[in-house]
CSV table of C-alpha atoms in Angstrom, one decimal:
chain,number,residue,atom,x,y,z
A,1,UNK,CA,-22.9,-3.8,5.3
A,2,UNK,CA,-24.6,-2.3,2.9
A,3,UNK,CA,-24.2,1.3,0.7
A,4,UNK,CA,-27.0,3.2,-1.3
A,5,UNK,CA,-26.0,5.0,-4.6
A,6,UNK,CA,-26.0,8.7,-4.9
A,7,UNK,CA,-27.4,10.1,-8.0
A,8,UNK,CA,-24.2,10.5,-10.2
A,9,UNK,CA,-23.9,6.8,-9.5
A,10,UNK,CA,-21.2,6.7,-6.6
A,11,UNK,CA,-21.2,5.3,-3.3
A,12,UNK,CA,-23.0,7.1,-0.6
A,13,UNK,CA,-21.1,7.0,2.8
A,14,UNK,CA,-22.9,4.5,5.6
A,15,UNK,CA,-22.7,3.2,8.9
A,16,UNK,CA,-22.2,-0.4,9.2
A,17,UNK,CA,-24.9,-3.0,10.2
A,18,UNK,CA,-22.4,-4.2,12.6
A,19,UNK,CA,-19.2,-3.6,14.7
A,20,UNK,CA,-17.0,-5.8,15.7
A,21,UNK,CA,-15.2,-4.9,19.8
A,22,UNK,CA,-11.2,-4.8,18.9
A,23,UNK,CA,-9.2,-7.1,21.0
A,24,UNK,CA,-7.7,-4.4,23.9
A,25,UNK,CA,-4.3,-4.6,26.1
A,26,UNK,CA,-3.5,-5.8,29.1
A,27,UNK,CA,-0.2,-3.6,31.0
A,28,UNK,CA,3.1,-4.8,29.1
A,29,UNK,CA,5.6,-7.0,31.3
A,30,UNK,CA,8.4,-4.4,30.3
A,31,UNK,CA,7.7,-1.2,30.3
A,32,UNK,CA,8.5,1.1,27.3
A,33,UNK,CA,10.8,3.7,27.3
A,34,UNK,CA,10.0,7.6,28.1
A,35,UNK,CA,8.1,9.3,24.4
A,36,UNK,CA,7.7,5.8,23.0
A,37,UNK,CA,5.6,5.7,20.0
A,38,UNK,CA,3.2,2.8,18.3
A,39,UNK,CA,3.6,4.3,15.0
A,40,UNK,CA,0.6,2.1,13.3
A,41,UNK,CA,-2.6,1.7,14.1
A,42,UNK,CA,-6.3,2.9,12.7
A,43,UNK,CA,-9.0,4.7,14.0
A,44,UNK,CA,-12.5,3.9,12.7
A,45,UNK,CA,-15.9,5.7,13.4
A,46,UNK,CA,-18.2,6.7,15.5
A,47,UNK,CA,-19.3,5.8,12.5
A,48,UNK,CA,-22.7,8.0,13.1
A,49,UNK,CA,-19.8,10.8,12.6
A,50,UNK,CA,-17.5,9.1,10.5
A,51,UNK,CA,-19.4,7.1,8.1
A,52,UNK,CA,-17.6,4.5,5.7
A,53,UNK,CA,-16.5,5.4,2.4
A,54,UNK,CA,-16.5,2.6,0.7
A,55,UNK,CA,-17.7,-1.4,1.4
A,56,UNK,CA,-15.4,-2.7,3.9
A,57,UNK,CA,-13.8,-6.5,3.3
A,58,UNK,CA,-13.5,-6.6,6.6
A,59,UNK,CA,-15.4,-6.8,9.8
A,60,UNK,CA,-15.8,-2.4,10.5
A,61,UNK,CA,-13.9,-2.3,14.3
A,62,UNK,CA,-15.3,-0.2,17.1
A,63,UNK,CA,-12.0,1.5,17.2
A,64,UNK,CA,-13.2,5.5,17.7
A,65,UNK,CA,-10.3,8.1,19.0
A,66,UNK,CA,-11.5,7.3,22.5
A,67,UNK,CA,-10.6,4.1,23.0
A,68,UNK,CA,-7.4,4.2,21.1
A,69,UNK,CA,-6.0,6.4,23.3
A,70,UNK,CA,-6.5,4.3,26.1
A,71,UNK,CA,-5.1,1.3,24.1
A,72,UNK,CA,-2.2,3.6,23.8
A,73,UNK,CA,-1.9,4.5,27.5
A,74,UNK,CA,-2.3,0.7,29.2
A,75,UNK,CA,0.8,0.5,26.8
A,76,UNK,CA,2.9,2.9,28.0
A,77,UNK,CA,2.9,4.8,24.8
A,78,UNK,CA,2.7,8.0,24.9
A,79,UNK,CA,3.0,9.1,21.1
A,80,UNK,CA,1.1,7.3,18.2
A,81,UNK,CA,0.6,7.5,14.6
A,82,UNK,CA,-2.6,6.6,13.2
A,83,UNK,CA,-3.1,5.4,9.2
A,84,UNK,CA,-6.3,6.2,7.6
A,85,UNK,CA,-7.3,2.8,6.8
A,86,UNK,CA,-9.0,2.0,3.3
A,87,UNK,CA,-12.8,2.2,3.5
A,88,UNK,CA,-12.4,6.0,4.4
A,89,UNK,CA,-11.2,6.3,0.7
A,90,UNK,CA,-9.8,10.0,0.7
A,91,UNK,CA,-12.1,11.5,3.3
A,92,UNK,CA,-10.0,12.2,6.0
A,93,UNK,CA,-12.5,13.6,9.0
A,94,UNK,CA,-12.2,10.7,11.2
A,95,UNK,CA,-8.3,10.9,11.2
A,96,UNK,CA,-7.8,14.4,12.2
A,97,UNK,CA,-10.6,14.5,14.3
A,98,UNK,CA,-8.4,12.0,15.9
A,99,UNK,CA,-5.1,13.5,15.8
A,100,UNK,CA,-6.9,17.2,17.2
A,101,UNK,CA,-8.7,14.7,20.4
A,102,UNK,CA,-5.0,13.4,20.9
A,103,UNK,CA,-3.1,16.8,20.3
A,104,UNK,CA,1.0,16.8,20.3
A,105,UNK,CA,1.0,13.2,21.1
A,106,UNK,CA,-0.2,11.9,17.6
A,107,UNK,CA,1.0,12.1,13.8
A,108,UNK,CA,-1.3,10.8,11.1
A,109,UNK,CA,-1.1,9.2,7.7
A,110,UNK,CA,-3.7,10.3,5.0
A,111,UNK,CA,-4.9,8.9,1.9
A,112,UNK,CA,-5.0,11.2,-1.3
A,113,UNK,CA,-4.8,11.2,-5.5
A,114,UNK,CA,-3.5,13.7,-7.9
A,115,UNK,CA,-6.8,15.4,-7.6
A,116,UNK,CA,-6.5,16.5,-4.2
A,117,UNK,CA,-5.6,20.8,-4.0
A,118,UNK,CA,-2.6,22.5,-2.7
A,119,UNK,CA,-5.0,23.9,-0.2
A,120,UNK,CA,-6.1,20.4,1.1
A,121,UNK,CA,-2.8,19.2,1.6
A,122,UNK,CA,-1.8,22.0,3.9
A,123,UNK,CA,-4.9,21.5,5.9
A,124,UNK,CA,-3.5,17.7,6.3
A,125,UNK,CA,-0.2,19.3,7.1
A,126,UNK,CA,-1.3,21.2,9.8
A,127,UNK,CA,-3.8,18.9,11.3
A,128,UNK,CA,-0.8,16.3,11.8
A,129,UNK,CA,-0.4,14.3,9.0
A,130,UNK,CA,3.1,14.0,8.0
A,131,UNK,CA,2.4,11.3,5.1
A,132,UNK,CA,0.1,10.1,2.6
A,133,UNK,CA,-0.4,5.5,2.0
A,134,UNK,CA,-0.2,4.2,-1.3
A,135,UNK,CA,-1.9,0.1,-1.6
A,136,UNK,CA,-1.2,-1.9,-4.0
A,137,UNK,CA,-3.6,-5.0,-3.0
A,138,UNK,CA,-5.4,-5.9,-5.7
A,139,UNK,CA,-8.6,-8.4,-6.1
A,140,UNK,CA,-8.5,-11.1,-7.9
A,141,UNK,CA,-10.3,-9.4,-10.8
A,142,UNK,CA,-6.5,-6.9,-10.6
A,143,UNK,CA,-8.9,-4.0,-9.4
A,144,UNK,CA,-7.3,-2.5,-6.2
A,145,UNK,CA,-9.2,-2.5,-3.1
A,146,UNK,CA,-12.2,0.1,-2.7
A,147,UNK,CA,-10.4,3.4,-1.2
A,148,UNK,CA,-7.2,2.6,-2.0
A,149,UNK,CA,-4.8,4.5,-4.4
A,150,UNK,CA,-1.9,3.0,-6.0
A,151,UNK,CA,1.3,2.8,-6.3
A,152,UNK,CA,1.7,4.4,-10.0
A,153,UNK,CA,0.2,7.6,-8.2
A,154,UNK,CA,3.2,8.2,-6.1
A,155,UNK,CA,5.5,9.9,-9.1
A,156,UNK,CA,2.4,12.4,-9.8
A,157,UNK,CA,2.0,13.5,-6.1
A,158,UNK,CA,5.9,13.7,-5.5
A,159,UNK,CA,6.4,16.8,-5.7
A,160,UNK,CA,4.3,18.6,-3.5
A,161,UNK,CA,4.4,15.8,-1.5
A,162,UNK,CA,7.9,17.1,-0.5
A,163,UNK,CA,6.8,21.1,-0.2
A,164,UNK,CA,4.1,19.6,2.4
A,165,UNK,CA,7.1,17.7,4.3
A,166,UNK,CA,5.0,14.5,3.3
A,167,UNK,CA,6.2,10.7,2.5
A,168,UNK,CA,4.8,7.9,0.9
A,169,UNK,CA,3.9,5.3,3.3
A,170,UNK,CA,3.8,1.4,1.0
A,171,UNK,CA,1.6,-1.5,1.0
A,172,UNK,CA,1.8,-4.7,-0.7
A,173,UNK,CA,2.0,-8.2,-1.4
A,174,UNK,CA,5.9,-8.5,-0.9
A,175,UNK,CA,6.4,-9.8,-4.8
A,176,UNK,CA,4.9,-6.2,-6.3
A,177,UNK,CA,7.8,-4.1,-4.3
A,178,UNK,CA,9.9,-5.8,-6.7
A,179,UNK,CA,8.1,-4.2,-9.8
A,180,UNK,CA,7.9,-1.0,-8.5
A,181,UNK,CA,10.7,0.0,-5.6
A,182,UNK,CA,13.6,0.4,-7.7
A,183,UNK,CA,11.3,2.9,-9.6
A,184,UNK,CA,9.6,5.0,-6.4
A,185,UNK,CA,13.3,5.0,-4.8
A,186,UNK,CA,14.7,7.6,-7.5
A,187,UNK,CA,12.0,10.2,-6.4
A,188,UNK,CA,13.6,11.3,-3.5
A,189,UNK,CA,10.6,11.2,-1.7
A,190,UNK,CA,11.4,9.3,2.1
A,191,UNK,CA,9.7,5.7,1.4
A,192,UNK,CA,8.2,3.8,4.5
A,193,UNK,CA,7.5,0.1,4.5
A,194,UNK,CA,4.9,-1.8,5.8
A,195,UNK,CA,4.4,-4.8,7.8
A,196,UNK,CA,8.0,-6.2,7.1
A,197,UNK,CA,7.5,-5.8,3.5
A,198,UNK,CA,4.6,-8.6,3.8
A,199,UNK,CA,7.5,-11.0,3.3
A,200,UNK,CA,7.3,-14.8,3.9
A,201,UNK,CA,9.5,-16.3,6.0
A,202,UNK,CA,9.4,-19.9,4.6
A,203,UNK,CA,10.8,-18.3,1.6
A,204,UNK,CA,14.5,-18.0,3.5
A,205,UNK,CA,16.8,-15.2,3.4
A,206,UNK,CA,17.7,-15.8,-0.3
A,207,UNK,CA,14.4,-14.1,-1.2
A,208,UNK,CA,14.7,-11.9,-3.8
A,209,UNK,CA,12.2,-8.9,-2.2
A,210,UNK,CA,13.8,-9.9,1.2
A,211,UNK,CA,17.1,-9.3,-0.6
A,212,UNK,CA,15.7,-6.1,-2.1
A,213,UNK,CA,14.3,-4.4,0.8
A,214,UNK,CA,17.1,-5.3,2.8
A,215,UNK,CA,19.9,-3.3,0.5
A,216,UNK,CA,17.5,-0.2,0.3
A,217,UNK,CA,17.0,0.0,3.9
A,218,UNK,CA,21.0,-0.4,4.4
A,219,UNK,CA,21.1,2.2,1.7
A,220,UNK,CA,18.6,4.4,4.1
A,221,UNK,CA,16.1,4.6,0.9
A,222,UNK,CA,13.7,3.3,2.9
A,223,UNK,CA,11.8,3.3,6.5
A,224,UNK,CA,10.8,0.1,7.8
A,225,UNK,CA,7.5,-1.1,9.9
A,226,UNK,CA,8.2,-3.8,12.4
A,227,UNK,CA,4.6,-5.1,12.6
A,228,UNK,CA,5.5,-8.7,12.8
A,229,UNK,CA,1.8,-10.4,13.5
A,230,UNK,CA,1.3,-9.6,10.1
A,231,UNK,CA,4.0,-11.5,9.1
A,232,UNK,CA,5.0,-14.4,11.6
A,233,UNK,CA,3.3,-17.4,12.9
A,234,UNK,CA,1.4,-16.7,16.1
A,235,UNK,CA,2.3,-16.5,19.2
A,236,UNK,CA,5.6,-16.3,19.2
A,237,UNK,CA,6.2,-15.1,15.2
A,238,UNK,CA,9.9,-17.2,16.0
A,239,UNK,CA,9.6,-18.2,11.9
A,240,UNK,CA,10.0,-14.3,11.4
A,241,UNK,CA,12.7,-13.2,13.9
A,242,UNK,CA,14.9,-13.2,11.2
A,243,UNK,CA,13.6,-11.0,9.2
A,244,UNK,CA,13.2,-8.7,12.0
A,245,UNK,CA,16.3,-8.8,13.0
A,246,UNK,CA,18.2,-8.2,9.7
A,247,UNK,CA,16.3,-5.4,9.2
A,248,UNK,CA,16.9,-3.7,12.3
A,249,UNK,CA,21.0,-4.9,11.7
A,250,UNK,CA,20.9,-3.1,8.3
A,251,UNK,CA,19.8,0.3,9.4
A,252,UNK,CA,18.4,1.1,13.1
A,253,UNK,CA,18.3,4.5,12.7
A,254,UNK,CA,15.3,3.9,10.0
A,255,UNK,CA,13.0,1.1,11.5
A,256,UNK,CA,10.1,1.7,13.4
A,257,UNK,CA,7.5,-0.4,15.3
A,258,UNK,CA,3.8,-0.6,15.2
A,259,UNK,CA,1.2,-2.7,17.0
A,260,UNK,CA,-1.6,-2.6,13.8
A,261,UNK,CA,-4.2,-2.3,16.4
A,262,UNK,CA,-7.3,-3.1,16.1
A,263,UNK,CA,-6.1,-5.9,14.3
A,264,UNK,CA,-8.6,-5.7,11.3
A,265,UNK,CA,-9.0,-9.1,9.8
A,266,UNK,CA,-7.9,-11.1,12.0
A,267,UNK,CA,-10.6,-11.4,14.0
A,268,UNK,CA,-10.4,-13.9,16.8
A,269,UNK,CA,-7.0,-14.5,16.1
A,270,UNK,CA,-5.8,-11.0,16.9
A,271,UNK,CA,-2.9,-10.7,19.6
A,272,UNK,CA,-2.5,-8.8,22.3
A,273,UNK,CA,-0.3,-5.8,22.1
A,274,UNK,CA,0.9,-6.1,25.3
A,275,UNK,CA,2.6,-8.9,24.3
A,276,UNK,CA,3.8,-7.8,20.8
A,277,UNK,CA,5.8,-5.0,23.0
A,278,UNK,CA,7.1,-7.6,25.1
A,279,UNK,CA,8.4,-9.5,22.1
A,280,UNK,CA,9.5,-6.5,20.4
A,281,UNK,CA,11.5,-5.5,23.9
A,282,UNK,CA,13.1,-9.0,24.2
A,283,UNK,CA,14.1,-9.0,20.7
A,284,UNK,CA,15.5,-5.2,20.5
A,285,UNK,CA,17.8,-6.8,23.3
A,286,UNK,CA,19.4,-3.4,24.0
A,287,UNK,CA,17.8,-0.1,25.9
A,288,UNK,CA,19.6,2.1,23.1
A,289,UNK,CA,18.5,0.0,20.4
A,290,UNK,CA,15.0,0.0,22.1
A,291,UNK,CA,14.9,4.1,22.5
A,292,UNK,CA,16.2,4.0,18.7
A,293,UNK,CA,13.4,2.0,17.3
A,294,UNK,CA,10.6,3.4,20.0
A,295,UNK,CA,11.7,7.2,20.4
A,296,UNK,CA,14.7,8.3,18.2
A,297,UNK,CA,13.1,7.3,14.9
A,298,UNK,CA,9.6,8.2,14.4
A,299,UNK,CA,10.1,11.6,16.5
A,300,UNK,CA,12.5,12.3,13.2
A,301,UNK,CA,10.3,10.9,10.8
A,302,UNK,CA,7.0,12.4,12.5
A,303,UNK,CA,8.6,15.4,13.7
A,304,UNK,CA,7.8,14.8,17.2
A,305,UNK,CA,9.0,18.0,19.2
């Protein structure tokens, strides 16, 4: 992929040479329960529409509104909630054209700064976004990922972050939340984890962010993400079933699950998310604990009607 320079220096938006067909489901072996959500997934392009904001570090995903909503249906699910993924930078079109083709049914997650107007952040509010994501992936160079915003951006926006009805939605390698999560839990601003907290299992349950993240979420300073193929060993992510579980033990009224379709960079090696619901539905073990995780929770946190 390539991306010409406007005159003022900055990147112009661009379609990418190439797309890469996301990996789609087949019908889950159990079937989810009535309003179930998958409350993580992206949406990228048509990218004639929805040009890239920013160079991409991974392979861009055919993923328009159209066919995630038939991901979501061979699912069984009837809600979702999509996350503006990070080569869209701040440009939000290609979420809420999504959220308006899906209606009621979908909640979004935006990406903003501390430039972005009261005016703009109502139009995300009433186009469906109930959040904006803060990344705190860095290079190797420490620069932070093209489109991303930070974590030390969070305190700024707080505040009308909470007159929208807004969270912070957090991503990182697991060893920053433990710079920076003592800090972003005083703003009394609701706090939603990512991908387990990016923990590693061989690390044990003496881990000190495992440890951390653990007695927020107890707490109920926190929301958390069960996305587990981002965490566990595939197929059967067994190495991260305890994390899964003590998470869901400390607080299932505040954990939520996610598929992370399309699976951006992982390539061949993405699952299917049939199967991660089957896993998920074995390892919930319960049909209440299942409608918690699936239904009760992110129609709180999303305000689902």
């Amino acid at each position: 992929m390539s991306a010409s320079a406007s005159s003022d220096g900055r990147a112009r938006p661009y379609v990418p040479d190439a797309v890469e067909t996301p990996r789609m489901p087949a019908t889950p072996r159990h079937a989810l329960p009535p309003l179930a959500c998958d409350a993580h997934c992206h949406v990228f392009g048509p990218y004639e529409r929805f040009p890239l904001q920013h160079p991409s570090s991974y392979a861009a995903p055919d993923a328009p509104a159209g066919r995630y909503l038939r991901m979501l249906d061979t699912l069984g699910a009837v809600r979702g909630v999509l996350v503006q993924p990070a080569p869209y930078g701040t440009e939000p079109a290609a979420l809420l054209d999504a959220l308006a083709q899906g209606g009621d049914r979908l909640r979004g997650i935006a990406v903003a700064d501390p430039s972005v107007s009261d005016a703009q952040l109502q139009a995300l509010s009433e186009g469906g976004v109930r959040g904006l994501r803060f990344v705190e992936a860095r290079d190797p160079a420490g620069n932070l990922f093209p489109g991303s915003v930070g974590f030390d951006q969070v305190a700024a926006l707080a505040p009308r972050m909470k007159r929208h009805g807004l969270h912070a939605q957090l991503w990182a390698p697991c060893d920053t939340y433990l710079r920076h999560l003592s800090e972003l839990a005083k703003l009394d601003l609701p706090l939603v984890i990512d991908h387990l907290g990016s923990l590693a299992p061989a690390r044990g349950a003496e881990d000190p962010v495992f440890q951390l993240l653990r007695g927020l979420l107890a707490e109920g300073r926190l929301w958390m993400k069960l996305t587990v193929c981002r965490v566990g060993a595939a197929p059967g992510y067994e190495n991260a079933r305890f994390i899964h579980d003590a998470f869901v033990a400390a607080n299932p009224d505040q954990v939520l699950w996610g598929s992370d379709w399309p699976f951006v960079r992982m390539g061949a090696q993405a699952p299917a998310a049939d199967a991660l619901v089957d896993l998920a539905y074995e390892w919930l073990g319960s049909d209440a604990l299942r409608r918690k995780v699936w239904v009760e929770n992110p129609a709180r946190l999303y305000g689902f009607d």
